[in-house]
PDB file of C-alpha atoms in Angstrom:
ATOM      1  CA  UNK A 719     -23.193  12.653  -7.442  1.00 44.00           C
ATOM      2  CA  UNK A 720     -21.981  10.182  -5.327  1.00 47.00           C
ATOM      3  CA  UNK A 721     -18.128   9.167  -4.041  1.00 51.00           C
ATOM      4  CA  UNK A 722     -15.648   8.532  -6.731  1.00 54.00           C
ATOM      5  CA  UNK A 723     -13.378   5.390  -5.550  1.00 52.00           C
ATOM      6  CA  UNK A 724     -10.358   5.764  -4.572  1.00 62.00           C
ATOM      7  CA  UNK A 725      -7.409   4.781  -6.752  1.00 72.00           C
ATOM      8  CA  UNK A 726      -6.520   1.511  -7.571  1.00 92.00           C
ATOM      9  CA  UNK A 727      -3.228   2.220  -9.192  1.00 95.00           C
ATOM     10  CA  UNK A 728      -0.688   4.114  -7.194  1.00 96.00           C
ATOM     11  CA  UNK A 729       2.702   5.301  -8.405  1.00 96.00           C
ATOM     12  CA  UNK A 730       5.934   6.794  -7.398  1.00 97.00           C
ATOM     13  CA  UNK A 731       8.160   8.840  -9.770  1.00 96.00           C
ATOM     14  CA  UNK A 732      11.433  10.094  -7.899  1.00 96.00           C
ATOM     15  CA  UNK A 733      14.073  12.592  -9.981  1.00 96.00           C
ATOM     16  CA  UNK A 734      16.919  13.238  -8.280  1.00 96.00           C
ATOM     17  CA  UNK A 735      18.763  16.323 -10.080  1.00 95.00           C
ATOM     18  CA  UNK A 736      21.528  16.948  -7.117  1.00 94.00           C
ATOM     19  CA  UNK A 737      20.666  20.549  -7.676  1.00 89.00           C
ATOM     20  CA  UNK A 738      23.878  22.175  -6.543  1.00 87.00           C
ATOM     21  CA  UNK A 739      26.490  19.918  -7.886  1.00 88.00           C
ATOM     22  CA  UNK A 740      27.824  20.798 -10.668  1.00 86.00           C
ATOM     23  CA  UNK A 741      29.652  17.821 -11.035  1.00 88.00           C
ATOM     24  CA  UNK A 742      26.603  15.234 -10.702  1.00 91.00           C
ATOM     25  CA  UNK A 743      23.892  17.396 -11.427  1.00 91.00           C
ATOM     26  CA  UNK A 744      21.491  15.400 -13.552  1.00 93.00           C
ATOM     27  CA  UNK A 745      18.472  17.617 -14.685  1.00 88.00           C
ATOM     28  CA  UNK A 746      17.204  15.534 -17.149  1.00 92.00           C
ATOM     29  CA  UNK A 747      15.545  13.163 -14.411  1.00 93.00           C
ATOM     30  CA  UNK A 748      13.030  15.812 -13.881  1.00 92.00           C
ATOM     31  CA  UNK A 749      12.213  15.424 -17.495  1.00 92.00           C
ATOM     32  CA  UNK A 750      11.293  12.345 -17.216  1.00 93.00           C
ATOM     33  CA  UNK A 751       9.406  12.464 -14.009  1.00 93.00           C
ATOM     34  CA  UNK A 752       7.517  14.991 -15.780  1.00 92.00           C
ATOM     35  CA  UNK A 753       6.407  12.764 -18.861  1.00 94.00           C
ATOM     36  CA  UNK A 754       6.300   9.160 -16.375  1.00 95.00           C
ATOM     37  CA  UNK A 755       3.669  11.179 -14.279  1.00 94.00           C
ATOM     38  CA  UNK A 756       1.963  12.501 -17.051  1.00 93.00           C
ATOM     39  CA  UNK A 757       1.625   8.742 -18.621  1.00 95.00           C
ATOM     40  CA  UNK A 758       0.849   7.557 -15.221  1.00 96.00           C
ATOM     41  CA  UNK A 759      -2.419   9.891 -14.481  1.00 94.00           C
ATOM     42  CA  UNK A 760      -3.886   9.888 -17.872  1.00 94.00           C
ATOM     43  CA  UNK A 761      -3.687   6.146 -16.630  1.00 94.00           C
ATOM     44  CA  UNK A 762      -6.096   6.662 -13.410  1.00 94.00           C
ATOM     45  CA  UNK A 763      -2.427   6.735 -11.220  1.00 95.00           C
ATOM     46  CA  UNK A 764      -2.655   8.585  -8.286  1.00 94.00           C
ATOM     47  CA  UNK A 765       0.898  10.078  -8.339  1.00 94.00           C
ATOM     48  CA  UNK A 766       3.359  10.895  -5.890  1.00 95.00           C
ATOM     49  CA  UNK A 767       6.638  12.975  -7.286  1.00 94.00           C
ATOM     50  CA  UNK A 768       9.559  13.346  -5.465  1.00 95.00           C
ATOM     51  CA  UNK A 769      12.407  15.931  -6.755  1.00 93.00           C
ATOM     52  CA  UNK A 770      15.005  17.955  -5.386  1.00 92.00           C
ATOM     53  CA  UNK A 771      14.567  20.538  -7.947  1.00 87.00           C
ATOM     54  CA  UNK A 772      10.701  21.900  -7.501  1.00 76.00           C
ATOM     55  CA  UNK A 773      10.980  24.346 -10.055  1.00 80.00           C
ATOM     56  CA  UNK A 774      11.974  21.306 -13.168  1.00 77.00           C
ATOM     57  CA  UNK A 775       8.739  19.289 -12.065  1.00 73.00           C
ATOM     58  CA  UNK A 776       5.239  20.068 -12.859  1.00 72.00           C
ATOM     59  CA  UNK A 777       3.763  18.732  -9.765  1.00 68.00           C
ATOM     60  CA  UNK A 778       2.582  21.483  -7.550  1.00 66.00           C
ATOM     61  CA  UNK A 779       3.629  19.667  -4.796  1.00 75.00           C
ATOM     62  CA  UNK A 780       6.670  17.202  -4.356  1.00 85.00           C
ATOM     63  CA  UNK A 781       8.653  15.672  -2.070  1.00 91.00           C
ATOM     64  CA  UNK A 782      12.704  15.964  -1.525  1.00 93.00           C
ATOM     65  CA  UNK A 783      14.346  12.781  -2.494  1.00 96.00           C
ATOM     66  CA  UNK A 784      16.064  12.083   0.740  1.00 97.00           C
ATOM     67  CA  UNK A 785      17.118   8.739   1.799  1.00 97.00           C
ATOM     68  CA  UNK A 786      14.233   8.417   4.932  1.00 97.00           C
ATOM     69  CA  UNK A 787      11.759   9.988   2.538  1.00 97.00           C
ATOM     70  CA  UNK A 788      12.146   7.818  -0.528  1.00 97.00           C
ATOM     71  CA  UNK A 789      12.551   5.178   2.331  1.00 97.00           C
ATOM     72  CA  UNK A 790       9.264   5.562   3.656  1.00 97.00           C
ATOM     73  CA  UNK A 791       7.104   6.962   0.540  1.00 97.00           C
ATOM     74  CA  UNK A 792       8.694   2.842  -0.549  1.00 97.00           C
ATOM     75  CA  UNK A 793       7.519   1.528   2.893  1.00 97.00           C
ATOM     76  CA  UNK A 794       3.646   3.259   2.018  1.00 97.00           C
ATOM     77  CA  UNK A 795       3.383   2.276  -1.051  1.00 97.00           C
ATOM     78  CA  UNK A 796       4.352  -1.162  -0.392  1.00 96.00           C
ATOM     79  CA  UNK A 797       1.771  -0.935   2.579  1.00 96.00           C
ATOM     80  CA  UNK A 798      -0.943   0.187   0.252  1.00 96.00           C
ATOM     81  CA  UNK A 799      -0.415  -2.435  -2.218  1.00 96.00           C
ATOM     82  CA  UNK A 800      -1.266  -5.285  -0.027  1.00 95.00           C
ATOM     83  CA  UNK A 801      -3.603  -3.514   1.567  1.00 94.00           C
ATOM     84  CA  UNK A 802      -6.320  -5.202  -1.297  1.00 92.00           C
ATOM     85  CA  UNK A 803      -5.937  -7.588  -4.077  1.00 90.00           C
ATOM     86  CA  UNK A 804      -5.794  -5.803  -7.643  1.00 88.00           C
ATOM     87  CA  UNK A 805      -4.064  -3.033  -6.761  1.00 93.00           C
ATOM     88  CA  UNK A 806      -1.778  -2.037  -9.165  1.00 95.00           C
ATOM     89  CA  UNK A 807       1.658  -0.027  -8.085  1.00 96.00           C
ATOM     90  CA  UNK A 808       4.387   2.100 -10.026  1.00 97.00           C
ATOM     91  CA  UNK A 809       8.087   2.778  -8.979  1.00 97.00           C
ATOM     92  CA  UNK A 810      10.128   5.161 -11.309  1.00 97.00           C
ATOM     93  CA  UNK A 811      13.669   6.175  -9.898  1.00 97.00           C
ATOM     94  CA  UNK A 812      15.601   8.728 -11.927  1.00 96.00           C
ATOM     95  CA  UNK A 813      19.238   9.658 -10.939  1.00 96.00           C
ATOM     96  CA  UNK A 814      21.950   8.120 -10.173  1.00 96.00           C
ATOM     97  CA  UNK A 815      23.207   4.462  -9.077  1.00 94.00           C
ATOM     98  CA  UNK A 816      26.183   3.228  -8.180  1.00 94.00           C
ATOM     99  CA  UNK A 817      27.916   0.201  -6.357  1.00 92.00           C
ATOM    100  CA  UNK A 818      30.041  -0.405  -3.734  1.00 90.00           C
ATOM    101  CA  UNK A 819      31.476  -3.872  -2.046  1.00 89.00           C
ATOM    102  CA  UNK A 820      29.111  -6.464  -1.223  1.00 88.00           C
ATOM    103  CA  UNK A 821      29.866  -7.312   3.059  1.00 85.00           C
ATOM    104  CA  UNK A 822      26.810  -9.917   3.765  1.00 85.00           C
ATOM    105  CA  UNK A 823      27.929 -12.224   0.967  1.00 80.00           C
ATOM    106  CA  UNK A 824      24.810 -12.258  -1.480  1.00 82.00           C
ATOM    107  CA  UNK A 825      25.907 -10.725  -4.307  1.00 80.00           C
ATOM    108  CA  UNK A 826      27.932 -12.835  -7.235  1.00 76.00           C
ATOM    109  CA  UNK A 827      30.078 -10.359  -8.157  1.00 81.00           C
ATOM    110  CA  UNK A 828      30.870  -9.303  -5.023  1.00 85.00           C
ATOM    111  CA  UNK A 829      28.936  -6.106  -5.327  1.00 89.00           C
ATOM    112  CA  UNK A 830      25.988  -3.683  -3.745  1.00 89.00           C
ATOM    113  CA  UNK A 831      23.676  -1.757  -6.579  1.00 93.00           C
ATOM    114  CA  UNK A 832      22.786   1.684  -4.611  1.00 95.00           C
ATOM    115  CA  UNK A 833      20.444   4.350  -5.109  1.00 97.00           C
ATOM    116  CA  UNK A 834      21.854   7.881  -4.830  1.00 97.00           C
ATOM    117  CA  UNK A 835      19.421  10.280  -2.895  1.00 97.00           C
ATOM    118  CA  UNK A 836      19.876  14.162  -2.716  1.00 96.00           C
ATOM    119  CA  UNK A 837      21.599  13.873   0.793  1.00 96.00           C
ATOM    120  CA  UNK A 838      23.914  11.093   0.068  1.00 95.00           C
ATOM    121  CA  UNK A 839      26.576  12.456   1.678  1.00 94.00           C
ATOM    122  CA  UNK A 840      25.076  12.639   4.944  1.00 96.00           C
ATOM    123  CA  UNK A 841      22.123   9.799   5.019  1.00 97.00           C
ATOM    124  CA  UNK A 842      24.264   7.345   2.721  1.00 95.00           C
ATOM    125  CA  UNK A 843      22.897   5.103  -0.099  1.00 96.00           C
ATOM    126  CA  UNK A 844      19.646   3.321  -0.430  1.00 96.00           C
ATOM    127  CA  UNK A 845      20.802  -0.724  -0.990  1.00 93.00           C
ATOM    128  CA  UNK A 846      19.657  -3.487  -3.787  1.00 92.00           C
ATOM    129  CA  UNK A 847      19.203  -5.489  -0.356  1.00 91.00           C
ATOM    130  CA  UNK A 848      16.513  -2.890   1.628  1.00 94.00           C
ATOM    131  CA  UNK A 849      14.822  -2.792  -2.128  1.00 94.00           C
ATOM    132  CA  UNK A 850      14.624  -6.482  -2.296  1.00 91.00           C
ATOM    133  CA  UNK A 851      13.392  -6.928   1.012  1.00 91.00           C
ATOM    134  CA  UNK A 852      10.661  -4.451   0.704  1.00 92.00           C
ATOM    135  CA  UNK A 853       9.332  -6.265  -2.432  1.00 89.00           C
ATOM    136  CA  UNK A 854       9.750  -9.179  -0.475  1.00 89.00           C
ATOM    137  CA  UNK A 855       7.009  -8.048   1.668  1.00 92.00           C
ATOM    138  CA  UNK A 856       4.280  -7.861  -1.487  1.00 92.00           C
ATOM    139  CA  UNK A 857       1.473 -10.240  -1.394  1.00 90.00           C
ATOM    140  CA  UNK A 858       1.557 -12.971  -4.195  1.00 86.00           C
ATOM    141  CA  UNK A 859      -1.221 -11.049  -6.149  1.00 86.00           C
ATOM    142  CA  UNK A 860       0.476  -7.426  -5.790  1.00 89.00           C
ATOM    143  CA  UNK A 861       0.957  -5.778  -8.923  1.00 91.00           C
ATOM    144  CA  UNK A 862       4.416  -3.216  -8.941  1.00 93.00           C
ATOM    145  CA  UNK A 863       6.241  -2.233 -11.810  1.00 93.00           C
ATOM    146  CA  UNK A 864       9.997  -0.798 -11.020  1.00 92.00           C
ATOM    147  CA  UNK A 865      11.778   1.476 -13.559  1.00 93.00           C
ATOM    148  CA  UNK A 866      15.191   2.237 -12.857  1.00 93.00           C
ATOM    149  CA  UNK A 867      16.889   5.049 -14.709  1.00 94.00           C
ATOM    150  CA  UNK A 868      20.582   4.417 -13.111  1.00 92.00           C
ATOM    151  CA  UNK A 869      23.601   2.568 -13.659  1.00 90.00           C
ATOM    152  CA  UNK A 870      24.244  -0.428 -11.842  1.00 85.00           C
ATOM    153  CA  UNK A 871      19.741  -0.735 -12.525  1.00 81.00           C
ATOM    154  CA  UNK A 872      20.430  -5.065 -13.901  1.00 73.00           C
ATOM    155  CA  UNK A 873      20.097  -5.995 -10.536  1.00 75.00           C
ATOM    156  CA  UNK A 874      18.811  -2.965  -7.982  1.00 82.00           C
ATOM    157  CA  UNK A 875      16.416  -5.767  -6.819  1.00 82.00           C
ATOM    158  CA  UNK A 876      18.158  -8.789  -6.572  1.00 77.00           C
ATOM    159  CA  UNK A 877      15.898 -10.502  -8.439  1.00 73.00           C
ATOM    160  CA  UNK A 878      16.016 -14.536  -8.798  1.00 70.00           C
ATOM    161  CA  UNK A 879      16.690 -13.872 -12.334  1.00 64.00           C
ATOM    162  CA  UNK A 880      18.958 -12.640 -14.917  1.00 61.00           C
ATOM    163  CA  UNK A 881      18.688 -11.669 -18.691  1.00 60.00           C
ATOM    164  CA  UNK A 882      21.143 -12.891 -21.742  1.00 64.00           C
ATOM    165  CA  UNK A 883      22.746 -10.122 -23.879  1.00 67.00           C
ATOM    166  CA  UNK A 884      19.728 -11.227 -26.226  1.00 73.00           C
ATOM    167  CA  UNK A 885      17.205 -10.033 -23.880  1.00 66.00           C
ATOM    168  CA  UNK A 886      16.261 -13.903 -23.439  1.00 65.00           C
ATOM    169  CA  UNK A 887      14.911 -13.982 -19.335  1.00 60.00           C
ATOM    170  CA  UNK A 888      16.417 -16.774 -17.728  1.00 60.00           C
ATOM    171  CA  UNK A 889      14.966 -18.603 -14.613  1.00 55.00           C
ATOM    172  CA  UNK A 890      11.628 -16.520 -14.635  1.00 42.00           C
ATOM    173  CA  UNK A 891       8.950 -15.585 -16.383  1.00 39.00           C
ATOM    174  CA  UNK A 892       9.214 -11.898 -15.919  1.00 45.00           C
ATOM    175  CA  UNK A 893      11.062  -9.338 -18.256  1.00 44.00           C
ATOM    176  CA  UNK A 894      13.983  -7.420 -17.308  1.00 46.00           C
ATOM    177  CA  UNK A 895      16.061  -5.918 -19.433  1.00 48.00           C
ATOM    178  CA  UNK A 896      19.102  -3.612 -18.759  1.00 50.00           C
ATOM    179  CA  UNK A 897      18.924  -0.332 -20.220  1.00 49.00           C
ATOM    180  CA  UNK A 898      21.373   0.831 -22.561  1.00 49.00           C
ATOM    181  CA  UNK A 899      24.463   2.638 -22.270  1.00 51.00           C
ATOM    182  CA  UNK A 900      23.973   6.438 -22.021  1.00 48.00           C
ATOM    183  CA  UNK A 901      27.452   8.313 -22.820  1.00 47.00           C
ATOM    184  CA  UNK A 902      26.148  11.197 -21.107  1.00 46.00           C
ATOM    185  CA  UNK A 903      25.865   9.707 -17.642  1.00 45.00           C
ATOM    186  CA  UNK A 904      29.014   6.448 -18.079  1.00 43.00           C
ATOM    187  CA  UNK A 905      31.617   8.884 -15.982  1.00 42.00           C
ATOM    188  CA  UNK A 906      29.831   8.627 -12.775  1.00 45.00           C
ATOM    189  CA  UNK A 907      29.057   4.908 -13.202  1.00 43.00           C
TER     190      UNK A 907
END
């Protein structure tokens, strides 16, 4: 038997729990992680899970969701994907977003979307701007499709366009649609 070929379609599933916080701890992202992944391989995915909560995720292996990891497992996949035409890429971010004020003027409501890594506290946020200017990067033909799980997830790319309470896209041809509230996580925003 001969090589297999390597993977055309790469993904990245990220659940961020905050394992030791009682008061954002969100282990329900692992769940989904779990069942993304799953979907994802039966797919022909080659899948790379990041989670701060090893034991909740049935990857063997995973990575912690720290802000320079997810940083740079973003910066490699991004890398891969233009390595070739028809490659195929999956982002999945579970946990939590947030916003804070917007200081380089881009934003119309005056407002940063943020990812929340485990180490927050001492690494900071992940921006809507250092996500949009890593898609920015992709080669017209690159395929990536970006699942946000978070509040604040409308905009976490800064997109060039928006969607009507109707789920009518305007400006663009591409579908995004906010998700809908979730009770459970509206306190933390």
């Amino acid at each position: 038997m001969g090589k297999s070929a390597p993977p055309s379609r790469r993904a990245l599933c990220i659940a961020v729990t905050y394992a030791g916080d009682r008061t954002r701890w969100l282990p329900d992202t692992a769940t989904d992680v779990n069942n993304i992944a799953s979907l994802l391989l039966a797919n022909e995915y080659a899948v790379t899970v990041m989670c701060d909560a090893p034991s909740l995720v049935r990857e063997p292996f995973c990575i912690r969701p720290t802000a320079f990891k997810i940083r740079e497992e973003l910066r490699l996949l991004t890398q891969w994907l233009n390595r070739e035409p028809g490659r195929q890429g999956w982002f999945h971010y579970s946990g939590h977003g947030w916003q804070a004020p917007n200081d380089d003027g881009n934003e119309s409501d005056g407002l940063d979307e943020l990812l929340v890594p485990c180490d927050w506290r001492r690494s900071g946020y992940i921006s809507d701007d250092e996500l949009s200017a890593l898609v920015a990067t992709l080669r017209p033909e690159a395929e990536l499709m970006v699942v946000m799980d978070c509040c604040h997830s409308g905009t976490m790319l800064d997109l060039p366009f928006t969607t009507k309470p109707s789920g009518a896209v305007v400006a663009s041809n591409a579908p995004c649609f906010p998700a809908p509230r979730d009770s459970a996580s509206d306190a933390d925003g």
